[in-house]
CSV table of C-alpha atoms in Angstrom, one decimal:
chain,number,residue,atom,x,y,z
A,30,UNK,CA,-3.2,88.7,-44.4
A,31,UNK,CA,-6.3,86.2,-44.3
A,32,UNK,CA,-7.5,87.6,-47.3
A,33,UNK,CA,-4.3,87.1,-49.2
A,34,UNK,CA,-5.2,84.1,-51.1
A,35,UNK,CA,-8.1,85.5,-52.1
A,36,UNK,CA,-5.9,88.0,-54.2
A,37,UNK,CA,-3.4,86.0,-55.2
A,38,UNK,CA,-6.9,83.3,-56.6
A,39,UNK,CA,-8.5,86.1,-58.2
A,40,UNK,CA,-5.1,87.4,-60.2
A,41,UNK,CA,-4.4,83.5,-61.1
A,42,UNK,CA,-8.0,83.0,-62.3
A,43,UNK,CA,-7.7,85.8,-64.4
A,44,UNK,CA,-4.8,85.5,-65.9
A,45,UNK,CA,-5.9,81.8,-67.1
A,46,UNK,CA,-9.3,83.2,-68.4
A,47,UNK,CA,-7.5,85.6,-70.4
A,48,UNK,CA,-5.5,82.3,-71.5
A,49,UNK,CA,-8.4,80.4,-72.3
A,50,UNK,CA,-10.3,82.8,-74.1
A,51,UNK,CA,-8.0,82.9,-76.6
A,52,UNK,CA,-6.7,79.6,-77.1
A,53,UNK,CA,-10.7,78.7,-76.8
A,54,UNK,CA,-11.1,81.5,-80.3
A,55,UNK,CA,-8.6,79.6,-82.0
A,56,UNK,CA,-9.5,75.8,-81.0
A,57,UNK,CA,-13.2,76.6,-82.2
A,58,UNK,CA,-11.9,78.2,-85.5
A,59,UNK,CA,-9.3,75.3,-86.5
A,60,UNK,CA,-12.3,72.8,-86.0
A,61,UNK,CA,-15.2,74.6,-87.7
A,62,UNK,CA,-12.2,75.2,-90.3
A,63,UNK,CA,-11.6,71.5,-91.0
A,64,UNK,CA,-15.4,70.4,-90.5
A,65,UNK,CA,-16.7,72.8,-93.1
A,66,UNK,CA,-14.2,72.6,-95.1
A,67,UNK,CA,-13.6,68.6,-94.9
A,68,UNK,CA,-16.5,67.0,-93.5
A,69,UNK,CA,-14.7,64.0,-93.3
A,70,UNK,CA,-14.4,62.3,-89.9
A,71,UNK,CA,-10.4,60.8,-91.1
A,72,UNK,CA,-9.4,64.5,-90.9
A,73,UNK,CA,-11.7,65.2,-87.8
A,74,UNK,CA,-9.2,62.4,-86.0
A,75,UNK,CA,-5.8,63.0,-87.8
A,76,UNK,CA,-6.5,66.8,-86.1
A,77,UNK,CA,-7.6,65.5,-82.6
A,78,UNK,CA,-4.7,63.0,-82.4
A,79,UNK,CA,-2.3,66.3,-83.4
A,80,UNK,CA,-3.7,68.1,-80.6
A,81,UNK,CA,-3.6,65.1,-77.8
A,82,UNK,CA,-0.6,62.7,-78.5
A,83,UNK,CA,1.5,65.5,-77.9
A,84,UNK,CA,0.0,65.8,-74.4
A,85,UNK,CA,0.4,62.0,-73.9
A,86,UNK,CA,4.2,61.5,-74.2
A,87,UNK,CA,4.8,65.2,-72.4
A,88,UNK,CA,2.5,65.3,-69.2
A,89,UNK,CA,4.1,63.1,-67.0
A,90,UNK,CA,7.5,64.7,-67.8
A,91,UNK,CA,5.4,67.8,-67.2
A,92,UNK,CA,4.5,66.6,-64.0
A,93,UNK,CA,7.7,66.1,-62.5
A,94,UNK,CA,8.3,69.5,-63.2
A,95,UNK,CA,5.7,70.9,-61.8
A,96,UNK,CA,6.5,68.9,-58.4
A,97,UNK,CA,10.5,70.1,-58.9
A,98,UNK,CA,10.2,73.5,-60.4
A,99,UNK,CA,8.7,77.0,-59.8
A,100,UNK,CA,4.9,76.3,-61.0
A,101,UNK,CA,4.1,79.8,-61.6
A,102,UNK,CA,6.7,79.9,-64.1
A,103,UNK,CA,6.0,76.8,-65.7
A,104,UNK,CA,2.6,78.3,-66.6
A,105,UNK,CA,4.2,81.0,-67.8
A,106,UNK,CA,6.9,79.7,-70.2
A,107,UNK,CA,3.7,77.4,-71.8
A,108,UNK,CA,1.6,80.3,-72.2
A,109,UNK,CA,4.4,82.0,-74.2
A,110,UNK,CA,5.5,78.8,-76.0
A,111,UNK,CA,2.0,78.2,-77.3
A,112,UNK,CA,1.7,82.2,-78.3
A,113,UNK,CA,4.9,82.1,-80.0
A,114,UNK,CA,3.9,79.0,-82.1
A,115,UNK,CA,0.3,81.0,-82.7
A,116,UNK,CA,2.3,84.1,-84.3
A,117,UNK,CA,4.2,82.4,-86.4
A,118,UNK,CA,1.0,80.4,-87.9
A,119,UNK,CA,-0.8,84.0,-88.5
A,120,UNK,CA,2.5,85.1,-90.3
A,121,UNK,CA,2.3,81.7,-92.4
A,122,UNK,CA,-1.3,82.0,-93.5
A,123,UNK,CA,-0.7,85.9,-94.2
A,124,UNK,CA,1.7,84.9,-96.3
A,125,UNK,CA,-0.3,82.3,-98.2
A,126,UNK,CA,1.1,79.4,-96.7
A,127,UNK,CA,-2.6,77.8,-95.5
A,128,UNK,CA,-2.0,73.9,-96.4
A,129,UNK,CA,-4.1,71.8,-94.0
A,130,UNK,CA,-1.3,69.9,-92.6
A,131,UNK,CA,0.4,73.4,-91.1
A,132,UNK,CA,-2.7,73.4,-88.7
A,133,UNK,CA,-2.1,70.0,-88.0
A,134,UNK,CA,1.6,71.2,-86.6
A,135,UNK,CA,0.2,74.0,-84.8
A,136,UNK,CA,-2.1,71.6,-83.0
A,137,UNK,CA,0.7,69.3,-82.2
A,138,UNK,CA,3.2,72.2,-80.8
A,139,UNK,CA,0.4,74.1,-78.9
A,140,UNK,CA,-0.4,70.9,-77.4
A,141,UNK,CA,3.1,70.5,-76.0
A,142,UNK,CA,2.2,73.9,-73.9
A,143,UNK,CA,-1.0,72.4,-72.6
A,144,UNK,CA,0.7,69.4,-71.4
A,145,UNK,CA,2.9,71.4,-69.4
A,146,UNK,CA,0.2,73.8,-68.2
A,147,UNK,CA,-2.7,71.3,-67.3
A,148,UNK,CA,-0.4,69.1,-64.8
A,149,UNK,CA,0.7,72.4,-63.1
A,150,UNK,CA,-2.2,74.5,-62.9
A,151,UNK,CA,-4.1,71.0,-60.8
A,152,UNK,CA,-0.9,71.4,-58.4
A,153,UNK,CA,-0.9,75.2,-58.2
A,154,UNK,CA,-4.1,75.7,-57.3
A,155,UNK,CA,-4.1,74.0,-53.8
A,156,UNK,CA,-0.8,76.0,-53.1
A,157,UNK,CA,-2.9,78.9,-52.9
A,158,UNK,CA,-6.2,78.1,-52.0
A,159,UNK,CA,-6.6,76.6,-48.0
A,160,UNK,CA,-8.2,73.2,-48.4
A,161,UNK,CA,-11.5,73.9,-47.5
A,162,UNK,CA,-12.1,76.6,-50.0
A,163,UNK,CA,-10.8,73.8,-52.6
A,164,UNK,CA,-14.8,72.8,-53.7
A,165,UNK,CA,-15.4,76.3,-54.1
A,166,UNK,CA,-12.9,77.8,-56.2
A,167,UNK,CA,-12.5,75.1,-58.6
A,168,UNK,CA,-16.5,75.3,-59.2
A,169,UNK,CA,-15.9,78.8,-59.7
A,170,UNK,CA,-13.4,78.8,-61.6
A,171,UNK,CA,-15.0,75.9,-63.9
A,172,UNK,CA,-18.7,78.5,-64.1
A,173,UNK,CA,-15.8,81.2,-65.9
A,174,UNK,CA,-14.3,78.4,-67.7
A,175,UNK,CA,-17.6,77.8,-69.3
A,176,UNK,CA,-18.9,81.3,-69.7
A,177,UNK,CA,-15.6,82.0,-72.2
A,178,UNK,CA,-17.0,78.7,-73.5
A,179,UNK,CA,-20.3,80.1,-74.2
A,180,UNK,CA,-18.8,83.7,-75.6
A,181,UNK,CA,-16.1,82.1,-77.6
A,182,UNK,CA,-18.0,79.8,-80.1
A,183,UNK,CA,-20.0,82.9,-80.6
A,184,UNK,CA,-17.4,85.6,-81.2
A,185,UNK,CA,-15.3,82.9,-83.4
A,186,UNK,CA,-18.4,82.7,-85.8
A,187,UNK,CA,-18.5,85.9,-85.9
A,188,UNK,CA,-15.2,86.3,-86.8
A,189,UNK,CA,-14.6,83.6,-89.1
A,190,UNK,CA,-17.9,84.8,-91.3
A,191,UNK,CA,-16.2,88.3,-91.3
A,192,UNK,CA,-12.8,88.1,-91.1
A,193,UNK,CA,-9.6,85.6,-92.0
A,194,UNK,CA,-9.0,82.8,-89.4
A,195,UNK,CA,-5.0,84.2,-89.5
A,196,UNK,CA,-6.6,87.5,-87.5
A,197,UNK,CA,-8.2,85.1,-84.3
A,198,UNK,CA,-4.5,83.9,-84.6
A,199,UNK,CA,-3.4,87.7,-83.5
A,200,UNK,CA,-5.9,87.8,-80.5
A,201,UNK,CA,-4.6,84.7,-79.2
A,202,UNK,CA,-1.3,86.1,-79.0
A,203,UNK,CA,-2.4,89.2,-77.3
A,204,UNK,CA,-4.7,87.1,-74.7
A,205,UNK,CA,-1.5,84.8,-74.2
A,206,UNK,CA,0.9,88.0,-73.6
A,207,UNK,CA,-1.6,90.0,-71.4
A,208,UNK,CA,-2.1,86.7,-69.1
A,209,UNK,CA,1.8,86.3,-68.8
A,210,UNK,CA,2.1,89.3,-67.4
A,211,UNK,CA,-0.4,89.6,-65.1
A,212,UNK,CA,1.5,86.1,-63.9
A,213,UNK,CA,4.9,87.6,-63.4
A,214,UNK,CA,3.8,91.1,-62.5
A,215,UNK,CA,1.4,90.7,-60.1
A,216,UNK,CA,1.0,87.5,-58.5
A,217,UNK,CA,3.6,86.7,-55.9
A,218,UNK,CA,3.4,83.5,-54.5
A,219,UNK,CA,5.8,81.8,-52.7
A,220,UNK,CA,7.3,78.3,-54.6
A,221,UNK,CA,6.4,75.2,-52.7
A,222,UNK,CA,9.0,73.7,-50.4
A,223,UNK,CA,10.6,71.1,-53.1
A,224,UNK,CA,11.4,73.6,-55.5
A,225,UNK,CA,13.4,75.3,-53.2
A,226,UNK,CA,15.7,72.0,-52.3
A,227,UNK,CA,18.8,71.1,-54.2
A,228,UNK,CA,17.4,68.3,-55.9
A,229,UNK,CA,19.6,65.8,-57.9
A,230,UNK,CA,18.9,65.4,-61.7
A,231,UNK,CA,17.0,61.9,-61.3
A,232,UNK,CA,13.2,62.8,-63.7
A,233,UNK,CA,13.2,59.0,-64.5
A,234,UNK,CA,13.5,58.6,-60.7
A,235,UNK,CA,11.0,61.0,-60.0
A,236,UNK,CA,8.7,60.1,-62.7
A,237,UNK,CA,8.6,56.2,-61.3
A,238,UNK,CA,8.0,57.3,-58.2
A,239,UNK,CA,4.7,59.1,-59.2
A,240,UNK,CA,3.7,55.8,-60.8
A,241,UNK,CA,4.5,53.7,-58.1
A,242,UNK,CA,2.4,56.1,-55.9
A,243,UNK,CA,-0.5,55.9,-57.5
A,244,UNK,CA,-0.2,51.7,-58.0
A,245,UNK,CA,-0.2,51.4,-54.4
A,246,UNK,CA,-3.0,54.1,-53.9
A,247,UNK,CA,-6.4,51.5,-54.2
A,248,UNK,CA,-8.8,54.3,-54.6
A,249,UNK,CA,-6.3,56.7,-57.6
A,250,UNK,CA,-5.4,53.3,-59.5
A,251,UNK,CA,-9.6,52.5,-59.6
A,252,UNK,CA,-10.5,56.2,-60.1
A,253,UNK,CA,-7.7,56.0,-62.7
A,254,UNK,CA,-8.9,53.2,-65.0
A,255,UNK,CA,-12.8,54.3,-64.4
A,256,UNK,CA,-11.8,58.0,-66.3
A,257,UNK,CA,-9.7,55.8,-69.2
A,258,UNK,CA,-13.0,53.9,-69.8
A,259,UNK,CA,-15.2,57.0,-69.6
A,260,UNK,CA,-12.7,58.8,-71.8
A,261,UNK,CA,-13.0,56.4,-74.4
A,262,UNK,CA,-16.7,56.2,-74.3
A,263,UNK,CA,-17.5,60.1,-74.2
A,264,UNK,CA,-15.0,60.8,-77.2
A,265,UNK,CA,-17.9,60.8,-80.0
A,266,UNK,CA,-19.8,63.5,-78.0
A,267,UNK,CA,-17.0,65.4,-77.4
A,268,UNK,CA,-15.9,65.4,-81.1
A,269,UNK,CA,-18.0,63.8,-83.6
A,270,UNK,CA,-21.2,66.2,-82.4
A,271,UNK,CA,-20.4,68.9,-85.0
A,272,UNK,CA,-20.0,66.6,-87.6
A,273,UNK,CA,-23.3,65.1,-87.0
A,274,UNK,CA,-24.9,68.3,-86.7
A,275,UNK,CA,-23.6,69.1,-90.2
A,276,UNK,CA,-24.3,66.0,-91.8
A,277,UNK,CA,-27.8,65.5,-90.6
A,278,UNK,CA,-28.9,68.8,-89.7
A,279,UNK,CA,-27.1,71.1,-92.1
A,280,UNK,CA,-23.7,72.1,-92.5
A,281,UNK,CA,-24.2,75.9,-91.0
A,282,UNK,CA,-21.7,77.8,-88.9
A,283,UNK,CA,-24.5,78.8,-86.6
A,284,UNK,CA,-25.8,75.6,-85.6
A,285,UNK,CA,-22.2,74.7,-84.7
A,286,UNK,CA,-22.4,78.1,-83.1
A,287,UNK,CA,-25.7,76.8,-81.4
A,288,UNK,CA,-24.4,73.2,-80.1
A,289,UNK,CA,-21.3,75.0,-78.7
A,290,UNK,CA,-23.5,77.8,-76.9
A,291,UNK,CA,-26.0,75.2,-75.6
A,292,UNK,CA,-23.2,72.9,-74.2
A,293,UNK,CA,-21.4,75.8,-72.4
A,294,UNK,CA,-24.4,77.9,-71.0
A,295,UNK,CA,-25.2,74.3,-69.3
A,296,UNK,CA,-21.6,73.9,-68.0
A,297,UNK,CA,-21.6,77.6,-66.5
A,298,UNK,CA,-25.4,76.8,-64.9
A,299,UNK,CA,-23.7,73.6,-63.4
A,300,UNK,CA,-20.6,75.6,-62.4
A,301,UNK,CA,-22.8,77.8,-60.5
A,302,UNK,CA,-24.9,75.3,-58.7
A,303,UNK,CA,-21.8,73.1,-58.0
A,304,UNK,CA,-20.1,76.4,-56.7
A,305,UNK,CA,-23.4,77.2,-54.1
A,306,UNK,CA,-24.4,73.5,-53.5
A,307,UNK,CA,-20.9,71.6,-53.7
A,308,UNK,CA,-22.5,68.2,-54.6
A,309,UNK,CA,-23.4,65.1,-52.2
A,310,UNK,CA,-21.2,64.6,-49.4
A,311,UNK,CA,-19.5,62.1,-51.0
A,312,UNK,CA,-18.0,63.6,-53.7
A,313,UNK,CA,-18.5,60.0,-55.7
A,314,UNK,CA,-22.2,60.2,-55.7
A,315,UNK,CA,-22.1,63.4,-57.4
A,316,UNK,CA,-20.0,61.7,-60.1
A,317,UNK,CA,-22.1,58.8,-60.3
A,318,UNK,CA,-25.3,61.1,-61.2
A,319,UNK,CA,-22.8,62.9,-64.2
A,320,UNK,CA,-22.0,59.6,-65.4
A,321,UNK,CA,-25.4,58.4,-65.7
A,322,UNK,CA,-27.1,61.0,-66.5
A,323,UNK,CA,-24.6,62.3,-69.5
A,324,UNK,CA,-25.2,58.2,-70.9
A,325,UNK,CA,-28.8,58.5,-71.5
A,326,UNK,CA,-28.4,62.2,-72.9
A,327,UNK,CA,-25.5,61.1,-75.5
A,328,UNK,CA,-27.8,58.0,-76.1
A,329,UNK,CA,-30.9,60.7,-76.5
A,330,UNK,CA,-28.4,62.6,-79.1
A,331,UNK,CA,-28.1,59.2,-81.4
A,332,UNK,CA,-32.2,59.6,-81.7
A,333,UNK,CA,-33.3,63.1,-81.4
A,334,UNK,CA,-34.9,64.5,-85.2
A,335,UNK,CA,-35.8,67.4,-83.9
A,336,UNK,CA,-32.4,70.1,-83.9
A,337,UNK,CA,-34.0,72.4,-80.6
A,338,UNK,CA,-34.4,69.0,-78.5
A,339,UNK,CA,-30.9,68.6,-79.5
A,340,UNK,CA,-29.7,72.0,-78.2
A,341,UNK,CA,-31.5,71.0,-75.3
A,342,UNK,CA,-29.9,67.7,-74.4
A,343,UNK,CA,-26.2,68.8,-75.0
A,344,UNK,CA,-27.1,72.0,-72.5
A,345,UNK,CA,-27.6,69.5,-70.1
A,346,UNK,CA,-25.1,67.5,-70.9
A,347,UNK,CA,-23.2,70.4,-70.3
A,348,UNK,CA,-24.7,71.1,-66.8
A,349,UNK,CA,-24.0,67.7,-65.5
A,350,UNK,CA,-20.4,68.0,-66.4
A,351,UNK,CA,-19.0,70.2,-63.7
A,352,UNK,CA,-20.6,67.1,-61.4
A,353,UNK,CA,-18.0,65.1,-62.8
A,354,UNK,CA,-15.1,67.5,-63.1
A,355,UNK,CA,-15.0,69.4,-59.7
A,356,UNK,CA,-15.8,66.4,-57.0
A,357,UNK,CA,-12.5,64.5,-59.1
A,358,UNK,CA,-10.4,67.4,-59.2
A,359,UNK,CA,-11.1,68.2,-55.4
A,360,UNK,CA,-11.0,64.9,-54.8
A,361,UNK,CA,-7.1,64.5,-56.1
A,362,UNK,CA,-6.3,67.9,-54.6
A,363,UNK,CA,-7.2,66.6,-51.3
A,364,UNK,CA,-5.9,63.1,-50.9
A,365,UNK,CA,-2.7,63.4,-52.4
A,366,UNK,CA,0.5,64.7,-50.9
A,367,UNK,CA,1.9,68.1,-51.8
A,368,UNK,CA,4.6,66.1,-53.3
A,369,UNK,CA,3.2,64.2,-55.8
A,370,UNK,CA,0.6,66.3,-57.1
A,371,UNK,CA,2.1,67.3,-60.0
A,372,UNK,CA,3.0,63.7,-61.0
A,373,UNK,CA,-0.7,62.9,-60.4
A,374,UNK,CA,-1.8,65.2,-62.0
A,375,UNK,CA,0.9,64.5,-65.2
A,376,UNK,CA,-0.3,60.5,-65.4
A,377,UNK,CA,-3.8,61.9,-65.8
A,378,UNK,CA,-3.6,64.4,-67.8
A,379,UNK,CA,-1.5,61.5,-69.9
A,380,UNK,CA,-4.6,59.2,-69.6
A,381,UNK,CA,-7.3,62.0,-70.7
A,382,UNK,CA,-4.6,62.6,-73.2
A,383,UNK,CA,-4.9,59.3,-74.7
A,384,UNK,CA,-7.9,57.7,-74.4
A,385,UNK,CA,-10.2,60.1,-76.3
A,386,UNK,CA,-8.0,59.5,-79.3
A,387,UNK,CA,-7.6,56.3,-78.9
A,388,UNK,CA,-11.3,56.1,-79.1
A,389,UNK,CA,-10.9,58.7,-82.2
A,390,UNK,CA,-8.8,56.3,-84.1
A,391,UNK,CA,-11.4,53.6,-84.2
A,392,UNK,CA,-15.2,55.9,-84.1
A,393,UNK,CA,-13.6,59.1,-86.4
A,394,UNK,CA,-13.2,56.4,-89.8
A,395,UNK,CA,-16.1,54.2,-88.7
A,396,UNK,CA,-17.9,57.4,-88.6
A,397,UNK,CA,-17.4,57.8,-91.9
A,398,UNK,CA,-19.2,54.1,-92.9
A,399,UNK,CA,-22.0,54.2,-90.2
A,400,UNK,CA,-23.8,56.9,-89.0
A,401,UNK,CA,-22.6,58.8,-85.7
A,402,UNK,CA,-25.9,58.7,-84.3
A,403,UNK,CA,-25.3,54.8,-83.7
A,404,UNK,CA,-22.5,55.4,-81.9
A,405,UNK,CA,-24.0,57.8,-79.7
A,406,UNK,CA,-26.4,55.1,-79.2
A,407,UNK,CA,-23.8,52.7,-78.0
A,408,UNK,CA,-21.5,54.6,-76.1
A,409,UNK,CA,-24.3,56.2,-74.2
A,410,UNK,CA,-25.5,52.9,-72.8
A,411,UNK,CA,-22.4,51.9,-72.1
A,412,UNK,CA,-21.4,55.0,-70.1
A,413,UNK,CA,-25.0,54.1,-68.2
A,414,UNK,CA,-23.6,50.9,-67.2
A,415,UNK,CA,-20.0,52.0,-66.1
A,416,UNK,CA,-21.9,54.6,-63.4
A,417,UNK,CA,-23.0,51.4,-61.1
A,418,UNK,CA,-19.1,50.7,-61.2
A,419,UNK,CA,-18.0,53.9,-59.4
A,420,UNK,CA,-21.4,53.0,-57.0
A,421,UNK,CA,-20.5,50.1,-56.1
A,422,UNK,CA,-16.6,50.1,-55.1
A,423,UNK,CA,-15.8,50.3,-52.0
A,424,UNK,CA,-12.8,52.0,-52.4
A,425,UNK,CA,-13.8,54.9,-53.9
A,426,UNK,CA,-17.1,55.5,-52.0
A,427,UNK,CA,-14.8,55.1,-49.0
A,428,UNK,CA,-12.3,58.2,-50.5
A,429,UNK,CA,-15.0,60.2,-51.7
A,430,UNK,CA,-16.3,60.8,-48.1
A,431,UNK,CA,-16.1,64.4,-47.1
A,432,UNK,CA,-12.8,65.2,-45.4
A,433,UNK,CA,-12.6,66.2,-41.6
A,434,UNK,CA,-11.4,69.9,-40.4
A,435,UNK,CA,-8.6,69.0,-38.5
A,436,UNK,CA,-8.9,70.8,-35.1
């Protein structure tokens, strides 16, 4: 039986990398779709804030669910609430019905599905997995994450330069449906010890209880406003890149192709090495050296002439990143109560949610006066300085010690 949760891991992990792949196919084709058809940076941010606000208002609903309710199940009604809305779009643009603002739902409704499924995949995951294998299998699991990252960009250019976008629709839905049922056929898990208690209908009782949790948790409240900042800040890497690329380097599927390919191959190398290594000791240090380092490379990005050097900068941006991601994701698994996790979880995923359009709404139509590249400039330095705040609170080092077997 000690090798249980090693089964019941590998069937989860594979079921939500059959997920992502094809959700990834589609995301890729719906933003190369308005970029090259567009290149306006208003439409850029109209589709982002479809795809996010969504998540925002949802999530910490979401969360309270996934603290009352049976998780695994959760994940499986949003996996078949975002394929459902995918089918229907390929029946629309089959039929003719391909107006930009019918993406724009699609983006909105799938988004409702992620904010369900982000929440409760961050609780699920340390349900199954013993604590000390936590590092580990979130690494891991980010290394797969990014090699579907680095195989999807590629097989959606493919497609899209051979085929209609309504087809990479279809494979989504067949991804979504093969993933569901690897959930509810094969993994048996049992459900966490709240679902199983007659619990009162009481969501906005539930829900203020998450937040007063983490106001009187110092080192989540810090660690909170620190990732709305760095949200903010990283959204014109994470989303006005291709749009660069296109206006200053050429407005060619394959260097979109390229960016998207350098950027994942880095995150799977620094999936791996966080996977083998498992950062500094303290898990803030780790972050401190992704913060810093992924400033001066989106500063480098704002000056770069040279499109390889380019490649070459967002592959390590994308390296650095899983740095960032694991240590805080551990991090939260760890500290927080069984109880609350999926309320934690919720209030972040509402932050991460939030901030990057919120950024969107003021860098996607400035982008379209000024260049991007002095934005990159800007942002990058000012990521550079918000790494000596992490450094230097006490709070935080103090949490991001490692934590003690208990004997």
């Amino acid at each position: 039986m000690d090798n249980k949760w090693e089964k019941n891991t590998l069937l989860f992990l594979t079921s939500q990398t059959i997920s992502l792949f094809g959700s990834l196919l589609v995301q890729h084709a719906i933003g190369w779709h308005i970029t090259l058809e567009t290149q306006s940076g208003v439409m850029m941010t109209i589709a982002i804030i479809c795809g996010f606000l969504p998540t925002f208002f949802l999530s910490p609903f979401a969360g309270v669910w996934a603290d009352r309710y049976n998780r695994k199940m959760l994940i499986v009604l949003s996996d078949t609430m975002i394929a459902v809305t995918t089918l229907m779009m390929a029946i629309l643009f089959l039929s003719g019905y391909k107006a930009l603002w019918l993406i724009f739902v699609m983006s909105a409704i799938r988004a409702l599905g992620t904010a369900v499924q982000m929440p409760t995949v961050g609780a699920f995951l340390p349900q199954i997995v013993p604590e000390d294998k936590l590092t580990k299998v979130n690494a891991a699991y980010g290394s797969i994450q990014s090699m579907i990252m680095l195989v999807s960009p590629m097989l959606s250019g493919v497609l899209l330069t051979v085929t209609k976008i309504e087809i990479i629709f279809f494979i989504d839905v067949i991804t979504a449906a093969i993933a569901v049922m690897i959930l509810l056929i094969y993994l048996h898990v049992p459900v966490h010890a709240k679902a199983l208690k007659n619990q009162p209908i009481g969501y906005v009782s539930d829900l203020r209880e998450g937040f007063a949790y983490i106001k009187n948790n110092k080192f989540i409240k810090k660690l909170f406003v620190f990732c709305a900042i760095y949200f903010i800040l990283i959204a014109p890497v994470a989303f006005l890149t291709p749009l660069q690329v296109a206006r200053s380097f050429g407005p060619d599927v394959w260097r979109l192709t390229a960016v998207e390919i350098a950027f994942s191959a880095g995150m799977m190398a620094g999936g791996i090495i966080m996977a083998s290594w498992g950062g500094f000791n303290n898990k803030i240090h780790s972050m401190v050296l992704a913060t810093i380092v992924t400033g001066l490379c989106t500063f480098s990005l704002g000056i770069v002439p040279v499109f390889l050097i380019y490649l070459f900068i967002m592959g390590l941006i994308g390296i650095v990143m899983p740095l960032f991601n694991t240590p805080f994701t551990v991090l939260l698994q760890q500290k927080i109560e069984e109880d609350f996790l999926g309320r934690v979880f919720g209030v972040f995923v509402m932050i991460s949610s939030s901030m990057m359009p919120m950024g969107m709404v003021v860098f996607g139509p400035v982008s379209d006066i000024i260049k991007i590249e002095w934005l990159l400039i800007g942002t990058g330095l000012l990521m550079f300085a918000q790494s000596f705040f992490l450094l230097g609170n006490k709070a935080l080092i103090e949490a991001g010690k490692p934590v003690l077997k208990k004997i």
